[in-house]
CSV table of N, CA and C in Angstrom, one decimal:
chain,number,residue,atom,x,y,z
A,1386,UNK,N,-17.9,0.6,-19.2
A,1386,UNK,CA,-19.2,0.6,-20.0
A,1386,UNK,C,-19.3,1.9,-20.6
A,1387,UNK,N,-19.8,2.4,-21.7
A,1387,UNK,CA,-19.7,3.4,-22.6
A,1387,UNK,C,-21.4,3.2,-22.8
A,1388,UNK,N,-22.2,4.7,-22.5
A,1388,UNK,CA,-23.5,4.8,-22.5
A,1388,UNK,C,-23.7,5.5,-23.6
A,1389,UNK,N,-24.8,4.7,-24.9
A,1389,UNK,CA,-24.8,5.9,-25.6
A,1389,UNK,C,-26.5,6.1,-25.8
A,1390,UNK,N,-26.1,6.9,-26.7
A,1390,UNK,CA,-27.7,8.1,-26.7
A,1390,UNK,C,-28.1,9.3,-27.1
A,1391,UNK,N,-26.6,10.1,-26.4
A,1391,UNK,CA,-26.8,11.5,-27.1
A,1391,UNK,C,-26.3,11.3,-28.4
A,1392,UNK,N,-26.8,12.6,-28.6
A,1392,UNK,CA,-26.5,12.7,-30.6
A,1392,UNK,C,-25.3,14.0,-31.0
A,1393,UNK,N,-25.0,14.4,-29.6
A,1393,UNK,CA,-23.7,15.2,-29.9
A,1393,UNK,C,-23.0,14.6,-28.6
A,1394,UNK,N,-21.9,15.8,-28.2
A,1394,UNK,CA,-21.2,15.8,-27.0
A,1394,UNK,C,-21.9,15.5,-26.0
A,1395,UNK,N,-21.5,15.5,-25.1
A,1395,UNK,CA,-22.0,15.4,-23.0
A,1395,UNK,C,-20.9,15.9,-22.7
A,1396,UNK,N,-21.5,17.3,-21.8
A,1396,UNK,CA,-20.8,18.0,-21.0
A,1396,UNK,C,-20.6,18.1,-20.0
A,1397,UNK,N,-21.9,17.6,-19.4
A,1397,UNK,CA,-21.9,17.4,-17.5
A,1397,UNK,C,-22.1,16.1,-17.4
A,1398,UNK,N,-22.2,15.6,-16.4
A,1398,UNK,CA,-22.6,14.3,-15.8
A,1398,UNK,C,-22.7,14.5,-14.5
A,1399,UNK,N,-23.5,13.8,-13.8
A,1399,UNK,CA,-24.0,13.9,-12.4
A,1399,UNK,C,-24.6,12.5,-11.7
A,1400,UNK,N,-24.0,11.7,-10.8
A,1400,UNK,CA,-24.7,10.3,-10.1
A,1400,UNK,C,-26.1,10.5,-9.3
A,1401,UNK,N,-27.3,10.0,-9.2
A,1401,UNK,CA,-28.2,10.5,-8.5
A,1401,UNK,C,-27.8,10.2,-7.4
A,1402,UNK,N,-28.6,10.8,-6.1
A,1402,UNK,CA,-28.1,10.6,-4.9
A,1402,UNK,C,-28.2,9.1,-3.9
A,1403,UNK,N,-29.1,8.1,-4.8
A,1403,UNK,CA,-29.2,6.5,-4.7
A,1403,UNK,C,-28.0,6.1,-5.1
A,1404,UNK,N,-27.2,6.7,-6.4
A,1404,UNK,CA,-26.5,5.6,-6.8
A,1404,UNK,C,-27.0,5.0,-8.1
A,1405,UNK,N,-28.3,4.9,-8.5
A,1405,UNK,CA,-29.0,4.2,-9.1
A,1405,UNK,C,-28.7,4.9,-10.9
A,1406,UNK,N,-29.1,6.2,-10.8
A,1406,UNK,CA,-29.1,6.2,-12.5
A,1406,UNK,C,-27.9,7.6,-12.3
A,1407,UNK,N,-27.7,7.9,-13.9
A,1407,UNK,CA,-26.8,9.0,-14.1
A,1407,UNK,C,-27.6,10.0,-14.7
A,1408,UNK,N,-27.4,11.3,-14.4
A,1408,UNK,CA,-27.3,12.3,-14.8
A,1408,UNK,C,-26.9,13.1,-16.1
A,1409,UNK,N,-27.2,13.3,-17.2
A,1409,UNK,CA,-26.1,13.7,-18.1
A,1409,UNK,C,-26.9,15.0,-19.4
A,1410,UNK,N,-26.2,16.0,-19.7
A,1410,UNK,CA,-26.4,17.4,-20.1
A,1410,UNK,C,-25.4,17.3,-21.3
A,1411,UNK,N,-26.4,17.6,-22.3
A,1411,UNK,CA,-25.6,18.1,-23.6
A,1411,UNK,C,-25.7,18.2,-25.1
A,1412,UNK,N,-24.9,18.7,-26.1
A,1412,UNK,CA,-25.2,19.7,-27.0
A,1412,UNK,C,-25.8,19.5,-27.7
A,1413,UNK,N,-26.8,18.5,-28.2
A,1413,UNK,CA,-28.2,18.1,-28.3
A,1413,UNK,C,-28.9,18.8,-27.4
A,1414,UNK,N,-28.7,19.7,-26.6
A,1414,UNK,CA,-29.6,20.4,-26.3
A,1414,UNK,C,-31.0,19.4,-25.2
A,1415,UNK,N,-30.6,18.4,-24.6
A,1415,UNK,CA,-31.5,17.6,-24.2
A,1415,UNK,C,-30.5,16.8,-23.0
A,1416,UNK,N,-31.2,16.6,-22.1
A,1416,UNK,CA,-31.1,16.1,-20.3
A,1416,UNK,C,-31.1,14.9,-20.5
A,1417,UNK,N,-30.0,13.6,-20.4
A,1417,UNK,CA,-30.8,12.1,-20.4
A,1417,UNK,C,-30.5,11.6,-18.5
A,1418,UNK,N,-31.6,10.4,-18.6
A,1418,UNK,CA,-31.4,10.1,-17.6
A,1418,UNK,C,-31.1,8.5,-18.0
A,1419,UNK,N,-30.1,8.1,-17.2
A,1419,UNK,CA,-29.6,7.0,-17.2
A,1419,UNK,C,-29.8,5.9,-16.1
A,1420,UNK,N,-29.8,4.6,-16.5
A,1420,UNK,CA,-29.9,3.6,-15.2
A,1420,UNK,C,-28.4,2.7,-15.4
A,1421,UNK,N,-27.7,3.1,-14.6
A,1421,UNK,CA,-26.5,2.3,-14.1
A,1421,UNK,C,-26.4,1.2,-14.2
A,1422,UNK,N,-27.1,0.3,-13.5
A,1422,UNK,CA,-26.9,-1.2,-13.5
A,1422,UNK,C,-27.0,-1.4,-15.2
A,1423,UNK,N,-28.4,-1.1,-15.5
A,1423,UNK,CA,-28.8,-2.0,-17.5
A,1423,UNK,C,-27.7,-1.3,-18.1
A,1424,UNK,N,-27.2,-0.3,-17.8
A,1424,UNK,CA,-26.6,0.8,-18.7
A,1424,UNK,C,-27.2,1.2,-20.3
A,1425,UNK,N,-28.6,1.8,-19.8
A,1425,UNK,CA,-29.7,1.7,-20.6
A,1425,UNK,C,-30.0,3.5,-20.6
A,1426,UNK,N,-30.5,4.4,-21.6
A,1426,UNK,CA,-31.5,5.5,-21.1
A,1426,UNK,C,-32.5,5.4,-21.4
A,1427,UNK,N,-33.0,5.7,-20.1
A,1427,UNK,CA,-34.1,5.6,-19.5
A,1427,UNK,C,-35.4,6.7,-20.0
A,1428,UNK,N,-34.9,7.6,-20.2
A,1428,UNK,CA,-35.4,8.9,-20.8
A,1428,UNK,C,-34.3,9.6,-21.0
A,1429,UNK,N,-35.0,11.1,-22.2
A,1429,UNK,CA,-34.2,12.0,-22.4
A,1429,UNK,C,-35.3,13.5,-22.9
A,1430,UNK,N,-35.0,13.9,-21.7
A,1430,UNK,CA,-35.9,15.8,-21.7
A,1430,UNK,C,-35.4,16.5,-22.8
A,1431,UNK,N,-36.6,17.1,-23.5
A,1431,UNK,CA,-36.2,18.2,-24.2
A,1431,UNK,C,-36.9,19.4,-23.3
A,1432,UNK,N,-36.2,20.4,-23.9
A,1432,UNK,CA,-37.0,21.9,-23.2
A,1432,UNK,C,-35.5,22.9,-23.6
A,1433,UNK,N,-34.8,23.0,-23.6
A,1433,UNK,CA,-33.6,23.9,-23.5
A,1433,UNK,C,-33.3,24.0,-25.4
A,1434,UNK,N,-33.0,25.2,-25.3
A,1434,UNK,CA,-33.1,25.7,-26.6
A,1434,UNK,C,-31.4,26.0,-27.1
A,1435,UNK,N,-30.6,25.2,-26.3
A,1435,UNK,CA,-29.1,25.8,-26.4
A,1435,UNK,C,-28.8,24.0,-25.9
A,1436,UNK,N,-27.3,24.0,-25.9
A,1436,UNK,CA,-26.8,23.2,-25.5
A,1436,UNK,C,-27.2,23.4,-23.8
A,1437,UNK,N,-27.3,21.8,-23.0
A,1437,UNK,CA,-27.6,21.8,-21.5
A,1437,UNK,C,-25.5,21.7,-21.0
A,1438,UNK,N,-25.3,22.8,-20.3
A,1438,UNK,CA,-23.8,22.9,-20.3
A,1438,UNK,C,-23.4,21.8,-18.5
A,1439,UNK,N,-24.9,22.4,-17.9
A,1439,UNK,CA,-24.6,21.5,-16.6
A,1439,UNK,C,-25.6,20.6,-16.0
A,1440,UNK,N,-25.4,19.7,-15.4
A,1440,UNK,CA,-26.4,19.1,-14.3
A,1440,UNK,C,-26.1,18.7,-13.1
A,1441,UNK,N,-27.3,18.6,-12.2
A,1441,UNK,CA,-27.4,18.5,-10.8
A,1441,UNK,C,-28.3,17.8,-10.1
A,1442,UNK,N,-28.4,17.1,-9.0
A,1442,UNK,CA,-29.9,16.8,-8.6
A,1442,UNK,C,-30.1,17.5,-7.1
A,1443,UNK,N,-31.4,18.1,-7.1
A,1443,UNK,CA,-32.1,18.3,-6.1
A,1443,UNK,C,-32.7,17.5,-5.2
A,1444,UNK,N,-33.1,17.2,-4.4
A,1444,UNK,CA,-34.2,16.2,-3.7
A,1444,UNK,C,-34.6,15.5,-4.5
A,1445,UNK,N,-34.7,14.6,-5.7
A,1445,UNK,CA,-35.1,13.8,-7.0
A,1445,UNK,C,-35.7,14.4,-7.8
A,1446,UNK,N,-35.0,15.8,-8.4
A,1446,UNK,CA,-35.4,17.0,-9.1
A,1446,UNK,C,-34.2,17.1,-9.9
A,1447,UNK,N,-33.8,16.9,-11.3
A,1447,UNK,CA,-32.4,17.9,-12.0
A,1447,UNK,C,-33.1,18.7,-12.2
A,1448,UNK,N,-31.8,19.6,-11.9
A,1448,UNK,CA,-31.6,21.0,-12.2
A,1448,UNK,C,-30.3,21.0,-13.3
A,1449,UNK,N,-31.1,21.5,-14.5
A,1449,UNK,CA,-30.4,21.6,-15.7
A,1449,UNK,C,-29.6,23.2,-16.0
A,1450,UNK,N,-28.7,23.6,-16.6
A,1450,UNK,CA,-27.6,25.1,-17.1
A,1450,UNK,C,-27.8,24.6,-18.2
A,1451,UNK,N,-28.3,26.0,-19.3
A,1451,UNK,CA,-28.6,25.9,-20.8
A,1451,UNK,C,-27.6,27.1,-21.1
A,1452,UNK,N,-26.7,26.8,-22.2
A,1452,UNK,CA,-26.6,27.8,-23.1
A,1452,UNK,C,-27.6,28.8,-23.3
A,1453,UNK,N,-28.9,28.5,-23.2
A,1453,UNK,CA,-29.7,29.5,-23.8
A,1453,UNK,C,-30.1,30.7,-22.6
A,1454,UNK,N,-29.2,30.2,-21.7
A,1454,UNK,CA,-29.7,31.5,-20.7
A,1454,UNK,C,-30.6,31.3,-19.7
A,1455,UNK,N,-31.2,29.7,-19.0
A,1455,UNK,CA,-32.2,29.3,-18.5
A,1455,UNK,C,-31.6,28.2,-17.7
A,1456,UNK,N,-31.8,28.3,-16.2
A,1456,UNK,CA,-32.2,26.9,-15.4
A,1456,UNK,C,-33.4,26.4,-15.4
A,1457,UNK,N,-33.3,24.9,-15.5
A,1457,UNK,CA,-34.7,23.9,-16.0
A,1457,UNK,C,-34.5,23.2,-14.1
A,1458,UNK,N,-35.7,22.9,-13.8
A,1458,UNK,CA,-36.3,21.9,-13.3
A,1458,UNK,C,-37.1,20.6,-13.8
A,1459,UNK,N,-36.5,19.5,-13.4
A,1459,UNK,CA,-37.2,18.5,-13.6
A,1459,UNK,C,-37.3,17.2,-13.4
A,1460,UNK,N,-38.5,16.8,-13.7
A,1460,UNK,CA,-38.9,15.4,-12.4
A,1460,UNK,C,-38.2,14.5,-13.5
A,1461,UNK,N,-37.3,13.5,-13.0
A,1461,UNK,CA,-37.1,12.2,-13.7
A,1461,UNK,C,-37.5,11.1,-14.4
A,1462,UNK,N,-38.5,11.1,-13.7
A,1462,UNK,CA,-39.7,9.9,-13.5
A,1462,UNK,C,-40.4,10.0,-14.6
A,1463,UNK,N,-41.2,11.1,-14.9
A,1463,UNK,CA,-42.0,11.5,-15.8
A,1463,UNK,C,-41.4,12.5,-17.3
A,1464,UNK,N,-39.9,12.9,-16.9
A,1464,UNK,CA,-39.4,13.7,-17.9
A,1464,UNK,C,-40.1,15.0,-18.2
A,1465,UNK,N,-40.8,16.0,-17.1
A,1465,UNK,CA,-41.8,17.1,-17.8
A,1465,UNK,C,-40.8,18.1,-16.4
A,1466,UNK,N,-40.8,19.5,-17.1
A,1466,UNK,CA,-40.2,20.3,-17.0
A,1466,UNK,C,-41.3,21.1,-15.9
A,1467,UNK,N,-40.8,21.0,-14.4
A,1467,UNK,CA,-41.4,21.1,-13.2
A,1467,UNK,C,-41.4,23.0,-13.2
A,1468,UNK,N,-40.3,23.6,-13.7
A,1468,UNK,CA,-39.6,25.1,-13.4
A,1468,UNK,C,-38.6,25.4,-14.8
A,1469,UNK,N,-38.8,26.8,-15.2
A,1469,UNK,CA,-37.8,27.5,-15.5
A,1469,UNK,C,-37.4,28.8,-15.2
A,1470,UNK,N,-36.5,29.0,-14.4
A,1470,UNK,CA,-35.8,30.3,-14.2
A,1470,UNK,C,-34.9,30.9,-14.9
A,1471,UNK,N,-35.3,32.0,-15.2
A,1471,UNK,CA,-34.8,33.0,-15.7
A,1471,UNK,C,-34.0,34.3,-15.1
A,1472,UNK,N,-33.3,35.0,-16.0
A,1472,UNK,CA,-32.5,36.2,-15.0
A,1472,UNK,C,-31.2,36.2,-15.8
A,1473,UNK,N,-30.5,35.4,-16.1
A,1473,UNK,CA,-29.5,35.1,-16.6
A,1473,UNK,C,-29.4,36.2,-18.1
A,1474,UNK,N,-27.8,36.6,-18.3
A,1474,UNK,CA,-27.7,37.5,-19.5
A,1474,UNK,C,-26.5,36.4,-20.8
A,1475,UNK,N,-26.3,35.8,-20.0
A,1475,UNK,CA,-25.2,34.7,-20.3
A,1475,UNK,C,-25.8,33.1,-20.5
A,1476,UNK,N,-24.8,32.4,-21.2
A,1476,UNK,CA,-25.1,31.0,-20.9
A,1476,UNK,C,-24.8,30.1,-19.1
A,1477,UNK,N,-25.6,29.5,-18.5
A,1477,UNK,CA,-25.8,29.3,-17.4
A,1477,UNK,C,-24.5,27.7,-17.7
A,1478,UNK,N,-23.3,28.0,-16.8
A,1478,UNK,CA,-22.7,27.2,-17.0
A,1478,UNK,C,-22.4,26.1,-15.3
A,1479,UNK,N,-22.7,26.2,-14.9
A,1479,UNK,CA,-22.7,25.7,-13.6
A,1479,UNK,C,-23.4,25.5,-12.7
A,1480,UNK,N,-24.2,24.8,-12.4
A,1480,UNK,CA,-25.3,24.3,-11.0
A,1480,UNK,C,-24.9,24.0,-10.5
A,1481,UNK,N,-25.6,24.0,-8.5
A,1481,UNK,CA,-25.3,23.1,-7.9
A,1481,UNK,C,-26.6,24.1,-6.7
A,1482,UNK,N,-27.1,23.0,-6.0
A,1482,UNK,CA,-28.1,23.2,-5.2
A,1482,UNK,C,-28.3,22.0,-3.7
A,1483,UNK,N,-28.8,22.4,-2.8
A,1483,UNK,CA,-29.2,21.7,-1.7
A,1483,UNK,C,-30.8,22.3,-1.3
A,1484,UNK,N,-31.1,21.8,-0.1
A,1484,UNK,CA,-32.5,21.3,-0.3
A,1484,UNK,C,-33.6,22.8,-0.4
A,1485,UNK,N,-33.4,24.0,-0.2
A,1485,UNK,CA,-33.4,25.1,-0.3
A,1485,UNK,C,-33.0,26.2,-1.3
A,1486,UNK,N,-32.1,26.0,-2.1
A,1486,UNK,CA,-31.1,27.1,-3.1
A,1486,UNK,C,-30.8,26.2,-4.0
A,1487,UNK,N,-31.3,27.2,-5.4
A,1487,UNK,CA,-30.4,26.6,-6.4
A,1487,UNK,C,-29.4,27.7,-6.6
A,1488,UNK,N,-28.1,27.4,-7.2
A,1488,UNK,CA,-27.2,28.2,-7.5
A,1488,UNK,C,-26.6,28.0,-8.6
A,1489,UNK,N,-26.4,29.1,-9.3
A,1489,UNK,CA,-26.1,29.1,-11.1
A,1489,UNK,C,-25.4,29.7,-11.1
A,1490,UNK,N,-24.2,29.8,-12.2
A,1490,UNK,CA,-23.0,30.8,-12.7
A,1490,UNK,C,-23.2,30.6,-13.8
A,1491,UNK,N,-22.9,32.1,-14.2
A,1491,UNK,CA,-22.8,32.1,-16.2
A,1491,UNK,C,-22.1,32.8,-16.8
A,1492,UNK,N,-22.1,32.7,-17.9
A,1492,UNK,CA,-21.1,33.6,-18.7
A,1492,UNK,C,-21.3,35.0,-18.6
A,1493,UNK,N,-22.5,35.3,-18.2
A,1493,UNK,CA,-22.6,36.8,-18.2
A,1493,UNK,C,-21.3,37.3,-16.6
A,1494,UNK,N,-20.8,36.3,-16.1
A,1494,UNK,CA,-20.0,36.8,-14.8
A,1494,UNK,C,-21.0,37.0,-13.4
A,1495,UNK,N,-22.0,36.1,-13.6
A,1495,UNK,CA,-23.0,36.6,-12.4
A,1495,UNK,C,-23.0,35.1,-11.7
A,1496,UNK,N,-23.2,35.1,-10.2
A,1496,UNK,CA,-23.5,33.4,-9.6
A,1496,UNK,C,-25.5,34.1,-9.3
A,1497,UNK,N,-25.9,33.8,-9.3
A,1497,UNK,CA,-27.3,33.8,-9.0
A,1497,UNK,C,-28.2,32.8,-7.8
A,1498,UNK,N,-28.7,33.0,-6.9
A,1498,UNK,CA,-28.8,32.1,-5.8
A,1498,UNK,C,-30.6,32.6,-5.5
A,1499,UNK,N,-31.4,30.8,-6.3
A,1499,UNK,CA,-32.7,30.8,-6.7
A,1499,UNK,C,-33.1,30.2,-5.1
A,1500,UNK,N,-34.2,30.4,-4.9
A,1500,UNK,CA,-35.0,29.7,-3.9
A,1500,UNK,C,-35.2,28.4,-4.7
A,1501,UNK,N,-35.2,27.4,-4.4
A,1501,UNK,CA,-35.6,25.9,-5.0
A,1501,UNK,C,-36.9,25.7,-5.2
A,1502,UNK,N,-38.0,26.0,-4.6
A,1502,UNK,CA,-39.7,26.1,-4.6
A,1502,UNK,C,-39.9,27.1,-5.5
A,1503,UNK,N,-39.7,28.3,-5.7
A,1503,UNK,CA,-40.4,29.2,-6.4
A,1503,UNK,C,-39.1,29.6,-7.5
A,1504,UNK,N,-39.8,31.0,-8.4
A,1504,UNK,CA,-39.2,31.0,-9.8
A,1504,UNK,C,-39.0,32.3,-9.4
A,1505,UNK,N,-38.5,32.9,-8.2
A,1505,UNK,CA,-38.2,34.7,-8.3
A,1505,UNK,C,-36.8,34.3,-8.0
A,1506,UNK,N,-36.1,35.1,-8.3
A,1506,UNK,CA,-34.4,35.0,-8.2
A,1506,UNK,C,-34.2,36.6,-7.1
A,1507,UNK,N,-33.2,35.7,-6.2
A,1507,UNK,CA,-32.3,36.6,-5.1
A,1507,UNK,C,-31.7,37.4,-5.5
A,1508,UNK,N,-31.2,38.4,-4.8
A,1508,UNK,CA,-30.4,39.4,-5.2
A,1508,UNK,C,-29.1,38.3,-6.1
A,1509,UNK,N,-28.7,38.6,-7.0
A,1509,UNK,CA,-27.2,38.2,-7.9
A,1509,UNK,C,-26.4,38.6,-7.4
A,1510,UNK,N,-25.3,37.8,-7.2
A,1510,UNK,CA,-23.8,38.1,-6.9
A,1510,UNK,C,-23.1,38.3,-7.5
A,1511,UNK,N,-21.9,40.1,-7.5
A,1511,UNK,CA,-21.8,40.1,-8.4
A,1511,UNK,C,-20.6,40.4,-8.2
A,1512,UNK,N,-19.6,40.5,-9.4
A,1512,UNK,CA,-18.1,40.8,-8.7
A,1512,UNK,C,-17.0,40.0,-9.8
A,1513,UNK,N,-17.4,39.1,-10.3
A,1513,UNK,CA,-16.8,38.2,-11.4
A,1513,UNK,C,-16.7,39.1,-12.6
A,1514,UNK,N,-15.5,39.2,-13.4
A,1514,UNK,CA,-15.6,39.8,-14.8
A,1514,UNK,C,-15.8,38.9,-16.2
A,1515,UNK,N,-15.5,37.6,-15.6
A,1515,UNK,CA,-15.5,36.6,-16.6
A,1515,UNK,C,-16.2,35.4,-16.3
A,1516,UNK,N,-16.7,34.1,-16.8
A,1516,UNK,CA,-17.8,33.4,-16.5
A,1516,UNK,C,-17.5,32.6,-15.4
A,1517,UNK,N,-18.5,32.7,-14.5
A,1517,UNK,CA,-18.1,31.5,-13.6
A,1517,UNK,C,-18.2,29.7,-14.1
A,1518,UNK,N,-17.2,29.2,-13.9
A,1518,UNK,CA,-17.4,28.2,-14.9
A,1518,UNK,C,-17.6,26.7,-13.7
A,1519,UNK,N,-17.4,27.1,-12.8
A,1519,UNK,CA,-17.8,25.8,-11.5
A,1519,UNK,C,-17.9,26.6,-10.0
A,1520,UNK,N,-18.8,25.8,-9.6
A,1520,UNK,CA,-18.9,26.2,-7.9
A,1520,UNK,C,-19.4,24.7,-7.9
A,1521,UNK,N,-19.7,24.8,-6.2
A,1521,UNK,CA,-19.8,23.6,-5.0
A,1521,UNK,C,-20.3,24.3,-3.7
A,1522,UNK,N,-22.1,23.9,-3.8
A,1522,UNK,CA,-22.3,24.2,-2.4
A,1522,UNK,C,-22.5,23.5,-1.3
């Protein structure tokens, strides 16, 4: 089955944690959310001012990586942008989070490790010279 919708590429993809709909980030610059069975979208977030390079789900929260240098939070359901964190000097090319930490890599060579409730960012990890382009927590 071939889902369509976006109006450029799709870069990430991500299954929610039911099974139920998909996940998907890209160069439209906008988040869609998909339902598997209809093979329908369901919605599609704007808010990112760059291409969205990754996606993730939190507790029934994506967590969006923008080219533009920005992690997005946001509810599904309603499509409204819950969080954005900042910090980043690069394009944010990698998420991945569990029920406490979000975790981002970007082109600037930094991984960054957010609290998932609040918008102040942890000390940055640093040590990469070139962009982190995937992790797995």
């Amino acid at each position: 089955r071939t889902l369509l919708g976006h109006t450029s590429r799709v870069l990430s993809v991500c299954v929610s944690i039911d099974g139920k709909h998909l996940y998907s980030g890209s160069w439209d610059n906008t988040v869609g959310v998909w339902d598997l069975k209809e093979g329908s979208l369901v919605r599609q977030m704007e808010g990112h001012t760059n291409s969205v390079l990754s996606v993730c789900e939190l507790d029934g929260i994506i967590v969006s990586g923008s080219g533009d240098t920005t992690v997005k939070k946001w509810n599904p359901s309603t499509g409204e942008c819950v969080g954005t964190l900042e910090g980043h000097s690069g394009g944010v090319i990698s998420v991945d989070a569990n029920s406490s930490i979000i975790c981002s890599g970007s082109c600037d060579g930094t991984v960054r490790v957010w609290d998932a409730t609040a918008t102040a960012t942890e000390p940055k990890v640093v040590g990469h010279s070139r962009p982190v382009w995937w992790m797995r927590y």
